[in-house]
Amino acid sequence: MNIILLGPPGAGKGTQAARLVEERNMVQLSTGDMLRAAKTSGTEMGNKVAAVMDRGELVTDEIVIGLIEEQLDGDNKGGFIFDGFPRTLAQADALADLLASKGKTLDTVIEMRVKDEVLVDRIVNRAAEAAAAGQPVRADDNAESLKVRLMAYYKETSPLIGYYHAKGQLQSVDGLQSIEDVAASISGALENVS
Ligand code: AMP
């Protein structure tokens, strides 16, 4: 089963994706993780996107579509979780084409709904917890970049909710529940399409 986790920054996509990897043998494709890895290892592409990411803006469609394309080959029984991709309508169209060209399907899109006030708190906490634990703090986990990230979400990404709803592929879960309850809601959504 191939699914998209859709939601604003701080909605809990990464947390839930990690559980699905563990419990259902799925493969998580997070363009944010791929871009951070490129940034850390200092590849040409990583250097190119670093400042854009730190500001909280979106990198170009071409770059992220290329990253996803590289990962879609090969058979995996559990399927893919697209986490943080697609983020624009152009990326959504490209994903549909890529999957079709590989004989794969998109089974469902799960929107994780969370209120803005909660997102800000979650992201500020994520940064504080990482700092207290001596772990690296994401360069874009600060109030300034978060504002830009939320704007990018509403402007570029939220139209995907209508896009997938129109295709009959959208399911929404309440992302304000506990991690366990969100996981249970996602399981229910997956049951609906299996
Ligand atoms: P994330 O870890 O998903 O929050 O992504 C961190 C940052 O990477 C975003 O704020 C963007 O700068 C960039 N990024 C990740 N995925 C995408 C995407 N699908 N399209 C454009 N930019 C992305």
Coordinates of C-alpha atoms and ligand atoms in Angstrom, one line a residue:
M1 CA 0.0 0.0 0.0
N2 CA 1.4 3.4 -1.0
I3 CA 0.1 6.4 1.1
I4 CA 0.7 10.1 1.6
L5 CA 0.8 11.7 5.0
L6 CA -0.3 15.3 4.5
G7 CA -0.2 18.0 7.1
P8 CA 1.5 21.2 8.3
P9 CA 4.9 21.3 9.9
G10 CA 4.6 19.8 13.5
A11 CA 1.5 17.8 12.7
G12 CA 3.3 14.6 13.6
K13 CA 3.9 13.1 10.1
G14 CA 7.4 11.9 11.0
T15 CA 6.3 10.3 14.3
Q16 CA 3.5 8.4 12.6
A17 CA 5.6 7.4 9.6
A18 CA 8.2 5.9 11.9
R19 CA 5.5 3.8 13.5
L20 CA 4.2 2.6 10.2
V21 CA 7.7 1.6 9.2
E22 CA 8.0 -0.4 12.4
E23 CA 4.6 -2.0 12.4
R24 CA 3.8 -2.5 8.7
N25 CA 7.2 -2.8 7.1
M26 CA 6.5 0.3 5.0
V27 CA 9.3 2.5 3.6
Q28 CA 9.3 6.1 4.6
L29 CA 10.2 8.6 1.9
S30 CA 10.7 12.0 3.6
T31 CA 12.0 14.6 1.3
G32 CA 12.9 16.8 4.3
D33 CA 15.2 14.0 5.7
M34 CA 16.7 13.5 2.2
L35 CA 17.4 17.3 1.9
R36 CA 18.8 17.5 5.4
A37 CA 21.1 14.6 4.6
A38 CA 22.3 16.3 1.4
K39 CA 22.8 19.5 3.4
T40 CA 24.9 17.8 6.1
S41 CA 27.0 15.9 3.7
G42 CA 27.7 19.1 1.8
T43 CA 26.7 17.8 -1.7
E44 CA 26.3 20.4 -4.4
M45 CA 22.6 20.1 -4.2
G46 CA 22.7 20.3 -0.4
N47 CA 24.7 23.5 -0.5
K48 CA 22.3 24.9 -3.0
V49 CA 19.2 24.3 -0.9
A50 CA 20.6 25.0 2.6
A51 CA 19.7 28.7 2.9
V52 CA 16.2 28.1 1.4
M53 CA 15.5 25.4 3.9
D54 CA 16.8 27.4 6.8
R55 CA 14.5 30.3 5.9
G56 CA 11.5 27.9 5.8
E57 CA 10.8 28.2 2.1
L58 CA 10.2 25.4 -0.3
V59 CA 13.0 24.1 -2.5
T60 CA 12.2 23.7 -6.2
D61 CA 9.8 21.0 -7.4
E62 CA 12.5 19.7 -9.8
I63 CA 14.9 18.9 -6.9
V64 CA 12.3 17.1 -4.7
I65 CA 10.7 15.2 -7.6
G66 CA 14.2 14.0 -8.6
L67 CA 14.8 12.8 -5.0
I68 CA 11.6 10.8 -5.0
E69 CA 12.1 9.4 -8.4
E70 CA 15.5 7.9 -7.3
Q71 CA 13.7 6.0 -4.5
L72 CA 10.7 4.5 -6.3
D73 CA 12.4 1.6 -8.0
G74 CA 12.4 -1.8 -6.4
D75 CA 9.8 -3.9 -4.9
N76 CA 8.8 -3.4 -1.3
K77 CA 5.9 -5.3 0.0
G78 CA 4.8 -2.9 2.8
G79 CA 4.7 0.1 0.3
F80 CA 5.8 3.6 0.6
I81 CA 4.8 6.4 3.0
F82 CA 5.3 9.8 1.3
D83 CA 6.1 12.1 4.2
G84 CA 6.4 15.8 3.4
F85 CA 6.0 15.1 -0.3
P86 CA 4.1 16.2 -2.4
R87 CA 3.9 19.8 -1.2
T88 CA 2.7 21.5 -4.4
L89 CA 0.2 20.7 -7.1
A90 CA 3.0 20.2 -9.6
Q91 CA 4.6 17.7 -7.2
A92 CA 1.3 15.9 -6.8
D93 CA 0.9 15.6 -10.6
A94 CA 4.5 14.4 -10.9
L95 CA 4.0 11.8 -8.3
A96 CA 0.9 10.5 -10.1
D97 CA 2.9 10.2 -13.3
L98 CA 5.9 8.6 -11.6
L99 CA 3.7 6.0 -9.9
A100 CA 1.8 5.2 -13.1
S101 CA 5.1 4.8 -15.0
K102 CA 6.2 2.2 -12.5
G103 CA 2.9 0.4 -12.4
K104 CA 2.2 1.5 -8.8
T105 CA -0.9 3.1 -7.3
L106 CA -1.5 5.7 -4.6
D107 CA -3.9 4.0 -2.2
T108 CA -4.9 6.8 0.1
V109 CA -3.9 10.3 1.4
I110 CA -4.2 10.9 5.1
E111 CA -4.5 14.4 6.2
M112 CA -3.4 15.1 9.8
R113 CA -5.4 18.1 11.1
V114 CA -3.9 20.2 13.8
K115 CA -4.5 23.8 14.9
D116 CA -1.9 26.5 14.3
E117 CA -1.4 27.4 18.0
V118 CA -0.5 23.8 18.7
L119 CA 2.0 23.6 15.8
V120 CA 3.9 26.6 17.2
D121 CA 4.1 25.0 20.7
R122 CA 5.1 21.6 19.3
I123 CA 7.9 23.0 17.2
V124 CA 9.2 25.3 19.9
N125 CA 9.2 22.2 22.3
R126 CA 10.9 20.0 19.7
A127 CA 13.7 22.5 19.5
A128 CA 14.0 22.9 23.3
E129 CA 14.0 19.1 23.9
A130 CA 16.7 18.6 21.2
A131 CA 18.8 21.3 22.8
A132 CA 18.4 19.9 26.3
A133 CA 19.3 16.5 25.1
G134 CA 22.4 17.8 23.4
Q135 CA 21.1 16.9 20.0
P136 CA 21.3 19.1 16.9
V137 CA 18.4 21.6 16.7
R138 CA 16.9 22.0 13.2
A139 CA 17.9 25.3 11.7
D140 CA 14.3 25.9 10.7
D141 CA 12.8 25.1 14.1
N142 CA 12.5 28.8 15.2
A143 CA 9.6 31.2 15.3
E144 CA 10.8 33.2 12.2
S145 CA 11.2 30.2 9.9
L146 CA 8.1 28.5 11.3
K147 CA 6.0 31.5 10.1
V148 CA 7.4 31.1 6.6
R149 CA 6.9 27.3 6.7
L150 CA 3.2 27.8 7.8
M151 CA 2.7 30.3 5.0
A152 CA 4.2 27.9 2.5
Y153 CA 1.9 25.2 3.8
Y154 CA -1.3 27.3 3.4
K155 CA -0.3 28.8 0.1
E156 CA 1.3 25.9 -1.7
T157 CA 0.4 22.6 0.1
S158 CA -3.1 23.0 1.5
P159 CA -4.6 23.1 -2.1
L160 CA -3.7 19.4 -2.2
I161 CA -6.5 18.7 0.3
G162 CA -9.0 19.7 -2.3
Y163 CA -7.1 18.0 -5.1
Y164 CA -7.1 14.6 -3.4
H165 CA -10.6 15.0 -2.0
A166 CA -11.8 15.6 -5.6
K167 CA -10.1 12.3 -6.6
G168 CA -11.8 10.5 -3.8
Q169 CA -8.5 9.7 -2.1
L170 CA -8.5 11.9 1.0
Q171 CA -9.1 10.8 4.5
S172 CA -8.7 13.1 7.5
V173 CA -7.6 12.2 11.0
D174 CA -7.6 14.4 14.2
G175 CA -3.9 15.1 14.8
L176 CA -4.7 16.6 18.2
Q177 CA -5.2 13.3 19.8
S178 CA -2.5 11.4 21.6
I179 CA 0.2 9.7 19.5
E180 CA -1.5 6.3 20.2
D181 CA -4.9 7.6 19.2
V182 CA -3.6 9.2 16.0
A183 CA -1.9 5.9 15.2
A184 CA -5.2 4.1 15.7
S185 CA -7.1 6.5 13.5
I186 CA -4.5 6.0 10.8
S187 CA -4.9 2.3 11.1
G188 CA -8.6 2.7 10.7
A189 CA -8.1 4.8 7.6
L190 CA -5.8 2.2 6.1
E191 CA -8.4 -0.5 6.8
N192 CA -10.8 1.5 4.7
V193 CA -8.7 1.0 1.6
S194 CA -7.2 -2.4 2.1
Ligands
AMP1 P1 10.2 18.8 6.6 O1 11.3 18.0 7.3 O2 9.3 18.0 5.8 O3 9.6 19.8 7.5 O4 11.0 19.7 5.5 C1 12.0 20.6 5.8 C2 12.3 21.6 4.7 O5 12.8 20.9 3.5 C3 11.0 22.3 4.2 O6 10.7 23.5 5.0 C4 11.5 22.7 2.8 O7 12.4 23.8 2.8 C5 12.2 21.5 2.3 N1 11.3 20.5 1.7 C6 11.0 19.2 2.2 N2 10.1 18.6 1.4 C7 9.9 19.4 0.4 C8 9.0 19.4 -0.7 N3 8.3 18.3 -1.0 N4 9.0 20.4 -1.6 C9 9.7 21.5 -1.3 N5 10.5 21.7 -0.3 C10 10.6 20.6 0.6

